[in-house]
Amino acid sequence: MRLLRPPDPRPHPRPRHPPPPRRPAHLGEPRRRLPHLQPPQGGPHPPGSPHDPPPRARRPPRQHLPRFLPLPRKRRSLAQVHPRLGRRRPRRRRLTVQQTSLVRSRASGIISVRISPEVEPVKPTAPNWRELVADKLVSPEEAVAVVKDGDWVWTGGWTSVPPQLCAALAARAGQVKDVTIVNFLSPFNWDRPEVLAHWKVITGYCSPFDRKAAREGRIEYVPVSRFREGKMPPGLDRLDVALIPISPPDEDGWCSFGSGVFFGPTVSSIATTLIGEIHENFIRTGGGNRIHIDRFARVCEYTLPPAAAPIPPRTEETEIAANVICTLVANEIVYDGATLQFGIGDVSAALPVFLEEKHDLGVHTELLPGGIPDLVEKGVITGKYKPHHVGKVVASALGQVPPEDLARIDGNDTYELYDFTHTDDIRLLLQIENFIAVNNAMAVDLTGNVSSETQGNLVYSGTGGQAVFAIGASTAANGSVIVLPSSSLIGDTRHTRIVGGHPPGTVVTVHRGFVDYVVTEQGIAKLTGKSIRERINEMISVAHPDFRGELKKEAQRLYGITV
């Protein structure tokens, strides 16, 4: 480009100001000065006349200074500039495969998981573990004596409930007052008059032992469906004392949470006092499945037979339907390289047996069903294409796993158990772009709305992680799958589980917008991107034949659609 004028040789030229604007012609001549200020007539006045204005002092020539001058400023510390940023931060610990941290990206707001390549081997129980805990080892009654009036006490959930500590605590119901018991799918029965007369019981997921009490208002039920790493769900987040079952310590003092981590690490970080119940038969795994014995104020030794998980056995009819449903899911929906989540229930938990023809599958689930060790040993499950925890089988707990599978998982660092708030964190699930979540349902309506936790307006179980897994899989990969038999035989009467509309008061666990497939023994309903009319057609096609005519009438009555 040709320059219109040569550049100014001065290092910091003074900016050029535009000339003052001319007086517009329509304004006329400028106003004349007043008469007494006019010079006398008769010619110009001589120099030095009083009418001559005083001479104006000349301004000294302007010096050309740098455009930006550094201003002298007193040095201030970072704490003075920003108090929060000025805090001294503790030195970051080196993360092992047992520890993860969620890091928020400034650009996208999506979290990622950082895992160090270091692997700490899972160590066995120390032979002299009783000597290591001699100063803490007491009876269950002495252990729970630390609970005082007004305490909120965590008593665990599923396989992470300490039965002897719970029984010893329940025996103190008349001694301490205003205690609040907090649990989640508890196999221990807190529905006792002597307990409820003095204490309050809160659950985030109803079990067969407290379902009736929750329906009748004796036990408080808190719907829980969102989880964030390191934080207890709202309503369950105030804890003073935590009762936690653990394994005996290893030679370094580390214990495991056994086959169920659940909320163990998060609860341990919130509660002021930890009381442990030591189970010698507890397995050890990788991941976040460990806690140091020094964290516990008191421990007791478990001496009763192992407690069974509260899962009813499958009926013969459900077994037949599950075989057909799982065959359809394995052959038509699951693809090589997919990452799977298995919901708890009589159908989805049977799926692993039907996946032997697949390759390079991954597992990121809340509850790990039986049959997984066989797939790992056969090379079906490799975790090769997972975005995080590559090569690992990730879960929060083991459910419906036979003893022979437990023996193969024990001490095997391929299996990693983490806190419930980690495995079910929606921010983590949205990163799995090859995700398929398979969950059960009690009923599905003609448009795809799923109910899995209530019978009408009566609570049956809870939301758990079904909603977040369905949302994560559907959003990331169109992989939200709902499985259920098309009908159930109750007594001598058959009832459809594909319904025109849910009864009043029924809770919708998964919104129809996050349901991609509904599978029954009658076939597969594909709902992604379908209109209401198309959804109704798909759902009627997988309903039991005896109810299809009735469902067509319901479609006309409820939605004004003729099919």
Coordinates of C-alpha atoms in Angstrom, one line a residue:
M1 CA 0.0 0.0 0.0
R2 CA 1.3 3.5 -0.9
L3 CA 1.6 5.9 2.0
L4 CA -0.1 9.3 1.6
R5 CA 2.6 11.0 3.6
P6 CA 5.9 10.0 5.0
P7 CA 5.9 8.6 8.5
D8 CA 6.6 11.0 11.4
P9 CA 10.2 10.5 12.5
R10 CA 9.3 11.3 16.1
P11 CA 9.1 8.3 18.4
H12 CA 5.9 9.4 20.0
P13 CA 4.2 12.0 17.7
R14 CA 1.6 14.2 19.1
P15 CA -1.9 13.3 17.9
R16 CA -3.2 15.5 15.1
H17 CA -6.4 17.3 16.1
P18 CA -9.0 18.3 13.4
P19 CA -9.3 22.1 12.8
P20 CA -12.1 23.9 14.6
P21 CA -15.4 23.9 12.6
R22 CA -16.3 27.0 10.6
R23 CA -19.2 29.1 11.6
P24 CA -22.3 28.2 9.5
A25 CA -23.4 31.0 7.1
H26 CA -27.0 31.0 8.3
L27 CA -25.9 32.2 11.7
G28 CA -24.5 35.4 10.3
E29 CA -21.6 37.4 11.6
P30 CA -20.4 36.9 15.2
R31 CA -21.8 39.2 17.8
R32 CA -19.9 42.5 18.2
R33 CA -18.5 43.5 21.5
L34 CA -20.5 45.9 23.6
P35 CA -19.9 49.7 23.0
H36 CA -17.9 50.4 26.2
L37 CA -15.5 47.6 25.1
Q38 CA -15.0 49.0 21.6
P39 CA -11.8 50.9 20.8
P40 CA -12.2 54.7 20.2
Q41 CA -13.0 55.8 16.7
G42 CA -10.6 57.8 14.7
G43 CA -8.0 55.2 13.8
P44 CA -6.1 52.6 15.5
H45 CA -5.0 53.3 19.1
P46 CA -1.4 53.7 19.8
P47 CA 0.6 50.8 21.3
G48 CA 0.4 50.6 25.0
S49 CA -3.1 52.2 25.1
P50 CA -5.4 51.1 27.9
H51 CA -7.7 49.7 25.3
D52 CA -5.0 47.3 24.2
P53 CA -5.5 43.9 25.8
P54 CA -2.6 42.7 28.0
P55 CA 0.0 40.6 26.2
R56 CA -0.6 36.9 26.5
A57 CA 2.2 34.8 28.0
R58 CA 3.6 32.3 25.6
R59 CA 3.1 28.7 26.5
P60 CA 6.4 26.7 26.7
P61 CA 6.8 24.2 24.0
R62 CA 5.2 20.8 24.7
Q63 CA 7.5 18.0 25.4
H64 CA 6.8 14.7 23.6
L65 CA 6.4 12.2 26.4
P66 CA 5.7 8.5 26.0
R67 CA 2.1 7.8 25.5
F68 CA 1.9 5.4 28.5
L69 CA 3.9 6.2 31.5
P70 CA 4.4 3.6 34.3
L71 CA 2.8 5.0 37.4
P72 CA 4.6 4.4 40.7
R73 CA 2.5 1.9 42.7
K74 CA 3.0 0.2 46.0
R75 CA 3.3 -3.5 45.5
R76 CA 0.3 -5.4 46.8
S77 CA -0.2 -9.0 47.6
L78 CA -2.6 -11.3 45.8
A79 CA -4.7 -11.4 49.0
Q80 CA -5.2 -7.6 48.9
V81 CA -6.2 -7.7 45.2
H82 CA -8.6 -10.7 45.6
P83 CA -9.1 -12.3 49.1
R84 CA -10.3 -15.6 47.7
L85 CA -7.5 -16.0 45.2
G86 CA -4.9 -15.0 47.8
R87 CA -5.6 -17.9 50.1
R88 CA -2.7 -20.3 50.5
R89 CA -3.7 -23.5 48.8
P90 CA -2.5 -26.9 50.0
R91 CA -0.1 -28.8 47.9
R92 CA -1.9 -31.0 45.4
R93 CA -1.5 -34.7 46.1
R94 CA -0.5 -37.1 43.4
L95 CA -3.5 -39.0 42.2
T96 CA -3.4 -42.8 41.9
V97 CA -5.9 -45.0 40.1
Q98 CA -7.8 -45.1 43.4
Q99 CA -8.4 -41.4 43.3
T100 CA -10.0 -39.2 40.7
S101 CA -10.8 -35.5 40.5
L102 CA -13.4 -33.8 38.3
V103 CA -11.9 -30.8 36.5
R104 CA -14.2 -28.2 34.9
S105 CA -13.2 -26.9 31.5
R106 CA -13.4 -23.1 31.2
A107 CA -14.4 -23.3 27.6
S108 CA -17.2 -25.8 27.6
G109 CA -18.2 -26.3 31.2
I110 CA -17.9 -30.1 30.8
I111 CA -15.9 -32.0 33.3
S112 CA -13.2 -34.6 32.6
V113 CA -11.6 -37.2 34.7
R114 CA -7.9 -37.3 35.4
I115 CA -6.4 -40.6 36.4
S116 CA -2.7 -41.0 37.0
P117 CA -1.0 -44.0 35.4
E118 CA 0.3 -45.1 38.8
V119 CA -1.4 -48.2 40.0
E120 CA -1.3 -49.2 43.7
P121 CA -1.8 -52.9 44.1
V122 CA -4.7 -54.1 46.2
K123 CA -3.1 -55.5 49.3
P124 CA -4.7 -58.4 51.4
T125 CA -5.8 -58.2 55.0
A126 CA -3.0 -58.0 57.5
P127 CA -2.8 -61.2 59.5
N128 CA -2.5 -59.2 62.8
W129 CA -5.3 -56.8 62.0
R130 CA -6.8 -57.1 65.5
E131 CA -3.6 -55.8 66.9
L132 CA -3.7 -52.8 64.6
V133 CA -7.2 -51.9 65.8
A134 CA -6.9 -53.0 69.4
D135 CA -7.3 -49.4 70.8
K136 CA -10.6 -49.0 68.8
L137 CA -12.1 -52.5 68.9
V138 CA -15.2 -52.5 71.2
S139 CA -18.6 -54.2 71.3
P140 CA -21.4 -52.9 69.1
E141 CA -23.1 -51.5 72.2
E142 CA -20.0 -49.6 73.2
A143 CA -19.4 -48.4 69.7
V144 CA -22.8 -46.7 69.3
A145 CA -22.6 -45.1 72.8
V146 CA -21.1 -42.0 71.1
V147 CA -24.6 -41.2 69.6
K148 CA -26.1 -38.4 71.6
D149 CA -29.4 -36.4 71.6
G150 CA -30.2 -34.6 68.3
D151 CA -27.6 -36.5 66.2
W152 CA -28.2 -37.3 62.5
V153 CA -26.9 -40.8 62.0
W154 CA -26.1 -42.4 58.6
T155 CA -26.9 -46.2 58.6
G156 CA -26.0 -47.0 55.0
G157 CA -27.8 -48.7 52.1
W158 CA -28.0 -52.0 50.3
T159 CA -24.9 -54.1 51.1
S160 CA -23.3 -51.2 53.0
V161 CA -25.6 -51.5 56.0
P162 CA -23.9 -52.6 59.3
P163 CA -26.5 -54.9 60.8
Q164 CA -25.1 -55.3 64.3
L165 CA -24.4 -51.6 64.7
C166 CA -27.9 -50.9 63.6
A167 CA -29.4 -53.3 66.0
A168 CA -27.3 -51.9 68.9
L169 CA -28.4 -48.4 67.9
A170 CA -32.1 -49.3 67.7
A171 CA -31.8 -50.7 71.3
R172 CA -30.8 -47.1 72.5
A173 CA -34.1 -45.6 71.2
G174 CA -35.4 -44.9 74.7
Q175 CA -32.0 -43.6 76.0
V176 CA -31.3 -40.8 73.5
K177 CA -33.9 -38.4 72.0
D178 CA -34.5 -36.6 68.7
V179 CA -32.1 -38.8 66.7
T180 CA -32.6 -38.8 62.9
I181 CA -31.8 -42.0 61.0
V182 CA -30.8 -41.5 57.4
N183 CA -30.5 -44.5 55.0
F184 CA -30.9 -45.6 51.4
L185 CA -32.5 -48.9 50.4
S186 CA -31.9 -50.4 53.8
P187 CA -32.2 -54.2 54.5
F188 CA -32.5 -53.3 58.2
N189 CA -36.1 -52.8 59.5
W190 CA -36.4 -49.4 61.2
D191 CA -40.2 -49.7 61.3
R192 CA -40.3 -50.4 65.0
P193 CA -42.7 -48.7 67.4
E194 CA -40.0 -48.3 70.1
V195 CA -37.8 -46.5 67.5
L196 CA -40.4 -44.3 65.8
A197 CA -41.7 -43.2 69.2
H198 CA -38.5 -41.3 69.9
W199 CA -36.6 -40.9 66.5
K200 CA -37.2 -39.8 63.0
V201 CA -36.3 -42.1 60.0
I202 CA -35.5 -40.7 56.6
T203 CA -34.9 -42.8 53.5
G204 CA -33.9 -41.9 49.9
Y205 CA -35.0 -45.2 48.5
C206 CA -37.7 -47.5 49.9
S207 CA -37.0 -51.2 50.5
P208 CA -39.4 -54.0 51.3
F209 CA -38.8 -53.4 55.0
D210 CA -39.9 -49.7 55.1
R211 CA -42.2 -49.4 52.0
K212 CA -45.4 -49.8 54.0
A213 CA -44.2 -47.4 56.7
A214 CA -43.3 -44.8 54.0
R215 CA -46.8 -45.2 52.5
E216 CA -48.4 -44.7 55.9
G217 CA -46.3 -41.7 56.9
R218 CA -44.3 -43.3 59.7
I219 CA -41.0 -43.0 57.8
E220 CA -40.1 -40.0 55.7
Y221 CA -39.3 -40.6 52.0
V222 CA -37.0 -38.1 50.2
P223 CA -37.1 -38.4 46.4
V224 CA -33.5 -38.4 45.2
S225 CA -32.5 -38.3 41.5
R226 CA -29.5 -36.0 41.1
F227 CA -25.9 -36.7 42.2
R228 CA -22.8 -34.6 42.1
E229 CA -19.3 -35.9 43.0
G230 CA -18.4 -35.5 46.6
K231 CA -21.8 -34.1 47.7
M232 CA -24.7 -36.0 49.3
P233 CA -28.1 -35.5 47.7
P234 CA -30.2 -32.7 49.2
G235 CA -32.2 -33.9 52.2
L236 CA -29.5 -36.5 53.1
D237 CA -26.6 -34.2 53.5
R238 CA -26.7 -33.4 57.3
L239 CA -24.7 -36.1 59.1
D240 CA -23.1 -36.2 62.6
V241 CA -22.4 -39.9 63.0
A242 CA -21.9 -42.6 60.3
L243 CA -22.1 -46.3 60.8
I244 CA -20.0 -48.0 58.0
P245 CA -19.2 -51.7 57.4
I246 CA -15.6 -52.2 56.4
S247 CA -13.0 -54.9 55.8
P248 CA -10.2 -55.5 58.2
P249 CA -7.2 -53.2 57.5
D250 CA -4.2 -54.3 55.4
E251 CA -0.6 -53.8 56.6
D252 CA -0.8 -50.1 55.8
G253 CA -4.1 -49.6 57.7
W254 CA -6.3 -49.4 54.6
C255 CA -9.8 -51.0 54.7
S256 CA -12.3 -51.5 51.9
F257 CA -16.0 -50.9 51.8
G258 CA -16.4 -54.5 50.5
S259 CA -18.8 -55.2 47.6
G260 CA -20.7 -51.9 48.1
V261 CA -19.0 -48.5 48.2
F262 CA -22.3 -46.6 47.7
F263 CA -22.0 -43.2 49.6
G264 CA -19.1 -44.4 51.8
P265 CA -16.4 -41.9 50.8
T266 CA -18.8 -38.9 50.7
V267 CA -20.4 -39.8 54.0
S268 CA -17.0 -40.2 55.6
S269 CA -16.0 -36.7 54.5
I270 CA -19.2 -35.1 56.0
A271 CA -19.8 -37.0 59.2
T272 CA -18.0 -35.9 62.3
T273 CA -17.7 -39.3 63.9
L274 CA -17.2 -42.6 62.0
I275 CA -18.0 -46.0 63.6
G276 CA -16.9 -49.1 61.7
E277 CA -18.2 -52.7 61.6
I278 CA -15.5 -55.0 60.5
H279 CA -16.4 -57.9 58.1
E280 CA -13.7 -60.5 57.5
N281 CA -15.3 -61.7 54.3
F282 CA -15.4 -58.3 52.6
I283 CA -13.6 -58.2 49.2
R284 CA -11.2 -55.6 48.0
T285 CA -11.2 -53.9 44.6
G286 CA -9.6 -51.0 42.9
G287 CA -11.0 -47.5 42.5
G288 CA -12.3 -45.5 45.5
N289 CA -13.0 -48.6 47.5
R290 CA -10.8 -47.9 50.5
I291 CA -10.7 -45.8 53.7
H292 CA -8.0 -45.7 56.4
I293 CA -8.6 -47.2 59.8
D294 CA -7.5 -44.0 61.5
R295 CA -10.6 -42.3 60.3
F296 CA -12.8 -44.3 62.7
A297 CA -13.3 -43.4 66.3
R298 CA -14.5 -46.9 67.2
V299 CA -15.0 -50.3 65.5
C300 CA -16.6 -53.6 66.3
E301 CA -16.3 -57.0 64.7
Y302 CA -19.3 -58.5 62.8
T303 CA -20.1 -62.0 64.1
L304 CA -23.4 -62.8 62.4
P305 CA -24.1 -64.7 59.1
P306 CA -23.8 -62.4 56.0
A307 CA -26.9 -60.4 55.3
A308 CA -28.8 -61.1 52.0
A309 CA -29.7 -58.3 49.6
P310 CA -33.4 -57.6 49.5
I311 CA -34.0 -58.8 46.0
P312 CA -37.1 -61.0 45.3
P313 CA -36.4 -64.0 42.9
R314 CA -37.7 -64.0 39.3
T315 CA -40.9 -65.8 38.6
E316 CA -40.9 -68.5 35.8
E317 CA -42.9 -66.2 33.6
T318 CA -40.5 -63.3 34.1
E319 CA -37.6 -65.6 33.4
I320 CA -39.0 -66.6 30.0
A321 CA -39.7 -62.9 29.1
A322 CA -36.3 -61.9 30.3
N323 CA -34.6 -64.4 28.0
V324 CA -36.4 -63.0 24.9
I325 CA -36.0 -59.4 25.9
C326 CA -32.2 -59.7 26.6
T327 CA -31.7 -61.6 23.3
L328 CA -33.4 -58.7 21.4
V329 CA -31.3 -56.1 23.2
A330 CA -28.0 -57.9 22.7
N331 CA -28.6 -58.6 19.0
E332 CA -30.4 -55.5 17.9
I333 CA -29.3 -52.6 20.1
V334 CA -25.9 -53.3 21.7
Y335 CA -23.0 -52.9 19.3
D336 CA -19.3 -53.6 19.5
G337 CA -17.4 -51.0 21.5
A338 CA -20.4 -49.8 23.5
T339 CA -20.2 -48.8 27.1
L340 CA -23.1 -50.4 29.1
Q341 CA -25.0 -49.6 32.3
F342 CA -27.2 -52.3 33.8
G343 CA -30.2 -51.3 35.9
I344 CA -31.2 -53.3 39.0
G345 CA -34.2 -55.5 38.2
D346 CA -35.4 -58.9 37.1
V347 CA -34.8 -58.2 33.4
S348 CA -31.8 -55.9 32.9
A349 CA -29.6 -57.8 35.4
A350 CA -29.9 -60.9 33.2
L351 CA -28.4 -59.2 30.1
P352 CA -24.6 -60.0 30.6
V353 CA -25.2 -63.7 29.8
F354 CA -26.4 -62.7 26.3
L355 CA -23.4 -60.6 25.3
E356 CA -20.8 -63.3 24.6
E357 CA -20.8 -62.5 20.8
K358 CA -19.9 -58.9 21.3
H359 CA -16.4 -57.3 21.3
D360 CA -14.6 -54.6 23.3
L361 CA -17.5 -53.6 25.5
G362 CA -17.2 -51.3 28.4
V363 CA -19.0 -51.1 31.7
H364 CA -19.9 -48.0 33.7
T365 CA -22.8 -48.8 36.0
E366 CA -24.3 -48.2 39.4
L367 CA -24.8 -51.8 40.3
L368 CA -22.8 -54.6 38.7
P369 CA -24.8 -57.7 38.0
G370 CA -23.6 -61.3 37.8
G371 CA -21.9 -62.8 34.7
I372 CA -19.4 -59.9 34.2
P373 CA -16.3 -61.8 35.2
D374 CA -17.0 -64.4 32.5
L375 CA -17.2 -61.6 29.9
V376 CA -13.9 -60.1 31.2
E377 CA -12.1 -63.4 31.0
K378 CA -13.4 -64.1 27.5
G379 CA -12.3 -60.7 26.2
V380 CA -15.8 -59.5 25.6
I381 CA -15.4 -56.6 28.1
T382 CA -12.2 -54.7 27.6
G383 CA -13.2 -51.1 28.3
K384 CA -11.0 -50.2 25.3
Y385 CA -13.3 -47.4 24.0
K386 CA -14.3 -45.8 27.3
P387 CA -13.5 -42.0 27.5
H388 CA -12.4 -42.5 31.2
H389 CA -11.5 -45.4 33.4
V390 CA -10.1 -47.1 30.3
G391 CA -9.8 -50.8 30.6
K392 CA -11.7 -50.9 33.9
V393 CA -15.1 -52.2 35.0
V394 CA -16.6 -49.4 37.0
A395 CA -19.5 -49.6 39.4
S396 CA -20.6 -48.4 42.8
A397 CA -21.6 -51.8 44.2
L398 CA -22.1 -55.4 43.3
G399 CA -25.7 -56.7 43.1
Q400 CA -27.0 -60.2 42.5
V401 CA -23.4 -61.5 42.1
P402 CA -22.9 -65.2 43.0
P403 CA -20.1 -66.1 45.4
E404 CA -17.9 -67.6 42.6
D405 CA -18.0 -64.2 40.8
L406 CA -17.1 -62.4 44.1
A407 CA -14.0 -64.6 44.4
R408 CA -12.8 -63.6 40.9
I409 CA -13.4 -59.9 41.6
D410 CA -11.6 -59.9 45.0
G411 CA -8.2 -58.4 44.7
N412 CA -8.5 -57.9 40.9
D413 CA -7.7 -54.2 40.0
T414 CA -9.7 -54.5 36.8
Y415 CA -12.8 -53.9 38.9
E416 CA -13.1 -50.4 40.3
L417 CA -15.8 -49.4 42.8
Y418 CA -16.5 -45.7 43.3
D419 CA -18.7 -43.5 45.3
F420 CA -22.4 -43.4 44.2
T421 CA -22.0 -39.7 43.6
H422 CA -19.2 -40.4 41.1
T423 CA -20.7 -43.2 39.0
D424 CA -24.0 -41.4 38.8
D425 CA -22.7 -37.9 38.2
I426 CA -24.6 -36.7 35.1
R427 CA -21.6 -34.5 34.1
L428 CA -19.5 -37.6 33.8
L429 CA -22.2 -39.7 31.9
L430 CA -22.6 -37.0 29.2
Q431 CA -19.0 -37.6 28.1
I432 CA -19.6 -41.3 27.2
E433 CA -20.5 -41.0 23.5
N434 CA -21.0 -44.7 23.0
F435 CA -23.2 -45.1 26.1
I436 CA -26.2 -47.6 26.3
A437 CA -28.2 -47.6 29.6
V438 CA -30.6 -50.5 30.1
N439 CA -33.1 -50.1 32.9
N440 CA -36.3 -51.7 34.1
A441 CA -39.8 -50.2 34.4
M442 CA -43.0 -51.0 36.2
A443 CA -45.1 -49.5 33.4
V444 CA -44.7 -47.4 30.3
D445 CA -47.5 -45.3 28.7
L446 CA -48.3 -45.1 25.0
T447 CA -46.1 -42.1 24.5
G448 CA -43.1 -43.5 26.3
N449 CA -43.3 -42.0 29.8
V450 CA -41.7 -44.5 32.3
S451 CA -42.8 -45.2 35.8
S452 CA -40.4 -47.2 37.9
E453 CA -41.0 -46.1 41.5
T454 CA -44.7 -45.9 42.4
Q455 CA -47.8 -47.9 42.1
G456 CA -50.3 -45.1 41.4
N457 CA -49.7 -42.6 44.1
L458 CA -48.1 -45.1 46.5
V459 CA -44.3 -45.2 46.7
Y460 CA -42.8 -48.5 45.9
S461 CA -39.0 -47.9 45.7
G462 CA -37.2 -44.8 44.5
T463 CA -35.7 -43.0 41.5
G464 CA -32.1 -44.0 42.3
G465 CA -29.8 -43.5 39.3
Q466 CA -32.3 -44.5 36.6
A467 CA -33.2 -41.0 35.6
V468 CA -29.6 -39.7 35.3
F469 CA -28.4 -42.8 33.4
A470 CA -31.4 -42.5 30.9
I471 CA -30.8 -38.8 30.4
G472 CA -27.0 -39.3 30.0
A473 CA -27.3 -42.2 27.5
S474 CA -30.1 -40.6 25.5
T475 CA -28.3 -37.2 25.3
A476 CA -24.9 -38.6 24.5
A477 CA -25.7 -41.5 22.2
N478 CA -29.5 -42.1 21.8
G479 CA -28.9 -45.2 24.0
S480 CA -31.6 -45.1 26.6
V481 CA -33.3 -48.5 26.7
I482 CA -36.2 -49.5 28.9
V483 CA -37.0 -53.2 29.3
L484 CA -40.0 -54.9 30.9
P485 CA -42.4 -57.8 30.3
S486 CA -45.5 -56.7 28.3
S487 CA -47.8 -58.0 31.1
S488 CA -47.8 -59.5 34.5
L489 CA -49.9 -62.2 36.1
I490 CA -51.1 -61.1 39.6
G491 CA -53.1 -63.9 41.1
D492 CA -55.3 -65.1 38.4
T493 CA -55.6 -61.8 36.6
R494 CA -53.3 -60.6 33.8
H495 CA -52.4 -56.9 33.8
T496 CA -50.8 -54.9 30.9
R497 CA -47.6 -53.0 31.6
I498 CA -48.0 -50.9 28.5
V499 CA -50.7 -48.5 29.6
G500 CA -52.7 -45.9 27.8
G501 CA -52.0 -43.3 30.5
H502 CA -50.5 -43.7 34.0
P503 CA -53.1 -43.6 36.9
P504 CA -53.4 -40.3 38.8
G505 CA -50.6 -39.7 41.2
T506 CA -48.1 -41.9 39.3
V507 CA -44.6 -40.6 39.3
V508 CA -42.9 -40.4 35.9
T509 CA -39.3 -41.6 36.6
V510 CA -38.0 -41.0 33.0
H511 CA -39.6 -38.5 30.7
R512 CA -40.5 -39.8 27.3
G513 CA -38.0 -37.4 25.7
F514 CA -35.2 -39.5 27.2
V515 CA -36.4 -42.9 26.1
D516 CA -35.0 -44.2 22.8
Y517 CA -36.1 -47.9 23.0
V518 CA -38.8 -49.8 24.9
V519 CA -38.3 -53.6 24.6
T520 CA -40.7 -56.3 25.7
E521 CA -40.9 -60.0 24.7
Q522 CA -43.1 -58.8 21.8
G523 CA -40.4 -56.7 20.1
I524 CA -38.6 -53.4 20.1
A525 CA -40.4 -50.0 20.0
K526 CA -38.1 -47.3 18.6
L527 CA -39.2 -43.9 19.9
T528 CA -36.3 -41.5 19.0
G529 CA -37.6 -38.7 16.8
K530 CA -41.1 -40.1 16.6
S531 CA -44.3 -38.1 16.7
I532 CA -47.1 -39.0 19.2
R533 CA -49.0 -40.9 16.6
E534 CA -45.9 -42.9 15.7
R535 CA -45.0 -43.5 19.3
I536 CA -48.5 -44.9 20.0
N537 CA -48.1 -47.3 17.0
E538 CA -44.7 -48.4 18.2
M539 CA -45.9 -49.0 21.8
I540 CA -49.0 -50.9 20.8
S541 CA -46.8 -53.2 18.7
V542 CA -44.9 -54.3 21.7
A543 CA -47.9 -54.6 24.1
H544 CA -49.4 -58.0 24.9
P545 CA -51.8 -59.1 22.1
D546 CA -54.7 -59.4 24.6
F547 CA -54.6 -55.7 25.4
R548 CA -53.9 -54.1 22.0
G549 CA -57.5 -53.5 21.2
E550 CA -58.1 -51.8 24.5
L551 CA -54.9 -49.7 24.0
K552 CA -56.2 -48.4 20.7
K553 CA -59.4 -47.2 22.3
E554 CA -57.3 -45.5 25.0
A555 CA -55.3 -43.8 22.3
Q556 CA -58.5 -42.4 20.8
R557 CA -59.9 -41.3 24.2
L558 CA -56.7 -39.8 25.7
Y559 CA -55.0 -38.4 22.6
G560 CA -57.6 -38.2 19.9
I561 CA -55.6 -40.4 17.7
T562 CA -57.0 -43.4 15.7
V563 CA -54.5 -46.2 15.0

